[in-house]
PDB file of C-alpha atoms in Angstrom:
ATOM      1  CA  MET U   4     -48.177 -23.476 -97.646  1.00  0.00           C
ATOM      2  CA  ASN U   5     -46.710 -22.497 -93.739  1.00  0.00           C
ATOM      3  CA  CYS U   6     -43.501 -22.668 -94.819  1.00  0.00           C
ATOM      4  CA  LEU U   7     -41.614 -21.498 -98.532  1.00  0.00           C
ATOM      5  CA  ARG U   8     -38.101 -21.143 -98.174  1.00  0.00           C
ATOM      6  CA  PHE U   9     -36.261 -18.263-101.047  1.00  0.00           C
ATOM      7  CA  GLU U  10     -33.484 -19.212 -99.942  1.00  0.00           C
ATOM      8  CA  ASN U  11     -29.720 -22.085 -99.306  1.00  0.00           C
ATOM      9  CA  ILE U  12     -30.417 -22.947 -95.952  1.00  0.00           C
ATOM     10  CA  HIS U  13     -26.450 -24.363 -96.207  1.00  0.00           C
ATOM     11  CA  THR U  14     -24.897 -20.636 -96.721  1.00  0.00           C
ATOM     12  CA  ARG U  15     -27.710 -18.581 -94.342  1.00  0.00           C
ATOM     13  CA  GLU U  16     -25.768 -18.019 -90.959  1.00  0.00           C
ATOM     14  CA  GLU U  17     -22.970 -16.439 -93.608  1.00  0.00           C
ATOM     15  CA  ARG U  18     -24.465 -14.240 -95.028  1.00  0.00           C
ATOM     16  CA  LYS U  19     -26.814 -13.263 -91.967  1.00  0.00           C
ATOM     17  CA  GLN U  20     -22.871 -12.055 -90.713  1.00  0.00           C
ATOM     18  CA  VAL U  21     -23.488  -9.370 -93.098  1.00  0.00           C
ATOM     19  CA  ASP U  22     -27.202  -8.950 -93.442  1.00  0.00           C
ATOM     20  CA  LYS U  23     -29.899  -9.221 -91.580  1.00  0.00           C
ATOM     21  CA  LEU U  24     -32.954  -9.619 -94.654  1.00  0.00           C
ATOM     22  CA  ALA U  25     -30.323 -11.495 -95.775  1.00  0.00           C
ATOM     23  CA  PRO U  26     -33.500 -15.065 -95.840  1.00  0.00           C
ATOM     24  CA  ILE U  27     -35.342 -12.682 -98.691  1.00  0.00           C
ATOM     25  CA  ARG U  28     -32.618 -10.073 -99.952  1.00  0.00           C
ATOM     26  CA  GLN U  29     -32.848 -11.434-103.689  1.00  0.00           C
ATOM     27  CA  ILE U  30     -36.592 -12.500-104.123  1.00  0.00           C
ATOM     28  CA  PHE U  31     -36.928  -8.335-102.632  1.00  0.00           C
ATOM     29  CA  ASP U  32     -34.301  -7.402-104.611  1.00  0.00           C
ATOM     30  CA  GLU U  33     -35.420  -8.820-108.169  1.00  0.00           C
ATOM     31  CA  PHE U  34     -38.965  -8.107-107.013  1.00  0.00           C
ATOM     32  CA  VAL U  35     -38.084  -4.133-106.419  1.00  0.00           C
ATOM     33  CA  SER U  36     -35.759  -4.423-109.960  1.00  0.00           C
ATOM     34  CA  CYS U  37     -38.995  -5.456-111.974  1.00  0.00           C
ATOM     35  CA  CYS U  38     -41.347  -2.683-109.869  1.00  0.00           C
ATOM     36  CA  LYS U  39     -38.795   0.283-111.494  1.00  0.00           C
ATOM     37  CA  SER U  40     -38.812  -1.500-114.595  1.00  0.00           C
ATOM     38  CA  SER U  41     -42.437  -1.736-115.102  1.00  0.00           C
ATOM     39  CA  TYR U  42     -43.649   1.562-114.314  1.00  0.00           C
ATOM     40  CA  ARG U  43     -43.213   5.598-115.878  1.00  0.00           C
ATOM     41  CA  HIS U  44     -43.829   8.132-112.559  1.00  0.00           C
ATOM     42  CA  SER U  45     -45.770  10.870-113.294  1.00  0.00           C
ATOM     43  CA  GLU U  46     -44.007  13.867-112.466  1.00  0.00           C
ATOM     44  CA  LEU U  47     -45.719  12.960-108.511  1.00  0.00           C
ATOM     45  CA  VAL U  48     -43.909  11.365-106.075  1.00  0.00           C
ATOM     46  CA  THR U  49     -43.720  10.388-102.582  1.00  0.00           C
ATOM     47  CA  ILE U  50     -42.399   9.067 -99.847  1.00  0.00           C
ATOM     48  CA  ASP U  51     -43.641   7.266 -97.559  1.00  0.00           C
ATOM     49  CA  GLU U  52     -43.615   5.217 -94.610  1.00  0.00           C
ATOM     50  CA  LYS U  53     -45.383   1.636 -94.894  1.00  0.00           C
ATOM     51  CA  LEU U  54     -45.435  -0.346 -91.563  1.00  0.00           C
ATOM     52  CA  GLU U  55     -46.444  -3.839 -91.444  1.00  0.00           C
ATOM     53  CA  ALA U  56     -47.388  -5.899 -87.684  1.00  0.00           C
ATOM     54  CA  PHE U  57     -45.387  -8.362 -88.240  1.00  0.00           C
ATOM     55  CA  ARG U  58     -45.951 -11.413 -84.732  1.00  0.00           C
ATOM     56  CA  SER U  59     -42.680 -14.120 -85.037  1.00  0.00           C
ATOM     57  CA  LYS U  60     -39.656 -13.812 -83.888  1.00  0.00           C
ATOM     58  CA  CYS U  61     -37.366 -11.591 -86.513  1.00  0.00           C
ATOM     59  CA  SER U  62     -35.029  -9.296 -85.511  1.00  0.00           C
ATOM     60  CA  LEU U  63     -35.853  -6.473 -88.342  1.00  0.00           C
ATOM     61  CA  ARG U  64     -39.254  -5.880 -85.567  1.00  0.00           C
ATOM     62  CA  GLN U  65     -39.762  -2.272 -84.267  1.00  0.00           C
ATOM     63  CA  TYR U  66     -41.473  -1.897 -80.822  1.00  0.00           C
ATOM     64  CA  MET U  67     -43.482   0.779 -81.339  1.00  0.00           C
ATOM     65  CA  PRO U  68     -46.125   1.414 -78.016  1.00  0.00           C
ATOM     66  CA  LYS U  69     -48.898   4.059 -79.756  1.00  0.00           C
ATOM     67  CA  LYS U  70     -49.593   1.889 -82.341  1.00  0.00           C
ATOM     68  CA  PRO U  71     -51.800  -0.617 -82.736  1.00  0.00           C
ATOM     69  CA  ASN U  72     -49.920  -2.687 -83.042  1.00  0.00           C
ATOM     70  CA  LYS U  73     -47.295  -3.347 -80.549  1.00  0.00           C
ATOM     71  CA  TYR U  74     -44.401  -4.523 -83.152  1.00  0.00           C
ATOM     72  CA  ASP U  75     -44.146  -4.180 -87.036  1.00  0.00           C
ATOM     73  CA  ILE U  76     -41.530  -4.749 -89.404  1.00  0.00           C
ATOM     74  CA  LYS U  77     -41.340  -0.188 -90.792  1.00  0.00           C
ATOM     75  CA  ILE U  78     -40.559  -0.075 -94.755  1.00  0.00           C
ATOM     76  CA  PHE U  79     -40.259   3.146 -96.740  1.00  0.00           C
ATOM     77  CA  ALA U  80     -41.523   2.978 -99.787  1.00  0.00           C
ATOM     78  CA  LEU U  81     -40.841   5.210-103.097  1.00  0.00           C
ATOM     79  CA  CYS U  82     -45.083   5.705-104.439  1.00  0.00           C
ATOM     80  CA  ASP U  83     -46.058   7.885-107.992  1.00  0.00           C
ATOM     81  CA  ALA U  84     -49.199  10.104-105.994  1.00  0.00           C
ATOM     82  CA  LYS U  85     -51.716   9.766-108.802  1.00  0.00           C
ATOM     83  CA  MET U  86     -51.713   6.147-109.000  1.00  0.00           C
ATOM     84  CA  TRP U  87     -50.303   4.819-106.109  1.00  0.00           C
ATOM     85  CA  TYR U  88     -48.006   2.961-107.326  1.00  0.00           C
ATOM     86  CA  THR U  89     -45.086   1.847-105.663  1.00  0.00           C
ATOM     87  CA  SER U  90     -41.724   0.916-107.677  1.00  0.00           C
ATOM     88  CA  SER U  91     -38.854   1.542-104.315  1.00  0.00           C
ATOM     89  CA  MET U  92     -38.597   0.130-101.747  1.00  0.00           C
ATOM     90  CA  GLU U  93     -36.506  -0.702 -98.623  1.00  0.00           C
ATOM     91  CA  VAL U  94     -37.332  -2.351 -95.523  1.00  0.00           C
ATOM     92  CA  TYR U  95     -35.996  -0.460 -92.462  1.00  0.00           C
ATOM     93  CA  VAL U  96     -33.976  -3.131 -90.939  1.00  0.00           C
ATOM     94  CA  GLY U  97     -31.671  -0.948 -88.467  1.00  0.00           C
ATOM     95  CA  GLN U  98     -27.935  -0.508 -88.148  1.00  0.00           C
ATOM     96  CA  GLN U  99     -26.370  -3.639 -90.750  1.00  0.00           C
ATOM     97  CA  PRO U 100     -23.240  -4.766 -89.399  1.00  0.00           C
ATOM     98  CA  ILE U 101     -20.286  -3.826 -91.473  1.00  0.00           C
ATOM     99  CA  GLY U 102     -20.672  -5.372 -95.236  1.00  0.00           C
ATOM    100  CA  PRO U 103     -22.447  -4.614 -98.623  1.00  0.00           C
ATOM    101  CA  CYS U 104     -25.262  -4.435 -97.166  1.00  0.00           C
ATOM    102  CA  ARG U 105     -24.429  -1.398 -94.891  1.00  0.00           C
ATOM    103  CA  MET U 106     -26.878   2.129 -94.987  1.00  0.00           C
ATOM    104  CA  GLU U 107     -27.216   4.708 -92.474  1.00  0.00           C
ATOM    105  CA  ASN U 108     -30.524   4.823 -92.017  1.00  0.00           C
ATOM    106  CA  SER U 109     -31.091   8.947 -92.016  1.00  0.00           C
ATOM    107  CA  ALA U 110     -34.226  10.510 -93.962  1.00  0.00           C
ATOM    108  CA  LYS U 111     -31.324  11.994 -96.504  1.00  0.00           C
ATOM    109  CA  ALA U 112     -29.353   8.477 -96.983  1.00  0.00           C
ATOM    110  CA  ILE U 113     -33.200   6.604 -97.516  1.00  0.00           C
ATOM    111  CA  ILE U 114     -34.937   9.400 -99.921  1.00  0.00           C
ATOM    112  CA  ALA U 115     -31.295   9.718-102.412  1.00  0.00           C
ATOM    113  CA  LYS U 116     -31.930   5.270-101.887  1.00  0.00           C
ATOM    114  CA  LEU U 117     -35.860   5.518-103.398  1.00  0.00           C
ATOM    115  CA  THR U 118     -34.730   7.690-105.647  1.00  0.00           C
ATOM    116  CA  GLU U 119     -32.063   7.248-107.910  1.00  0.00           C
ATOM    117  CA  HIS U 120     -33.965   5.515-110.149  1.00  0.00           C
ATOM    118  CA  ILE U 121     -35.792   8.039-110.739  1.00  0.00           C
ATOM    119  CA  ASN U 122     -33.467  11.028-110.190  1.00  0.00           C
ATOM    120  CA  GLY U 123     -33.032  13.783-112.820  1.00  0.00           C
ATOM    121  CA  SER U 124     -35.473  12.362-114.981  1.00  0.00           C
ATOM    122  CA  ASN U 125     -38.283  14.630-116.064  1.00  0.00           C
TER     123      ASN U 125
END
């Protein structure tokens, strides 16, 4: 499986103009939705970043000169601190074009987005 696609190649350029994550957005959102509905958190949760090494050309790559892998894709994740289950994730894409997928990249905005499904729960 050298080249596995999860998107409609005919509409990709149109979607990439409003979303940098367009090639995998649909399957990524479906995966996160299944993670959210499949597990009930304990009272201990944490948010952390995960750096996935990535060598190919991609607009999502972040250059981090002090890390062992210089180019990574940064993913923020909400995890249960007891069971290590990840229930929500957000890929850092930098500055998104204006559109429905645009998100503020501040720490406050990322925390609000990752915790919206557990906000107010016991």
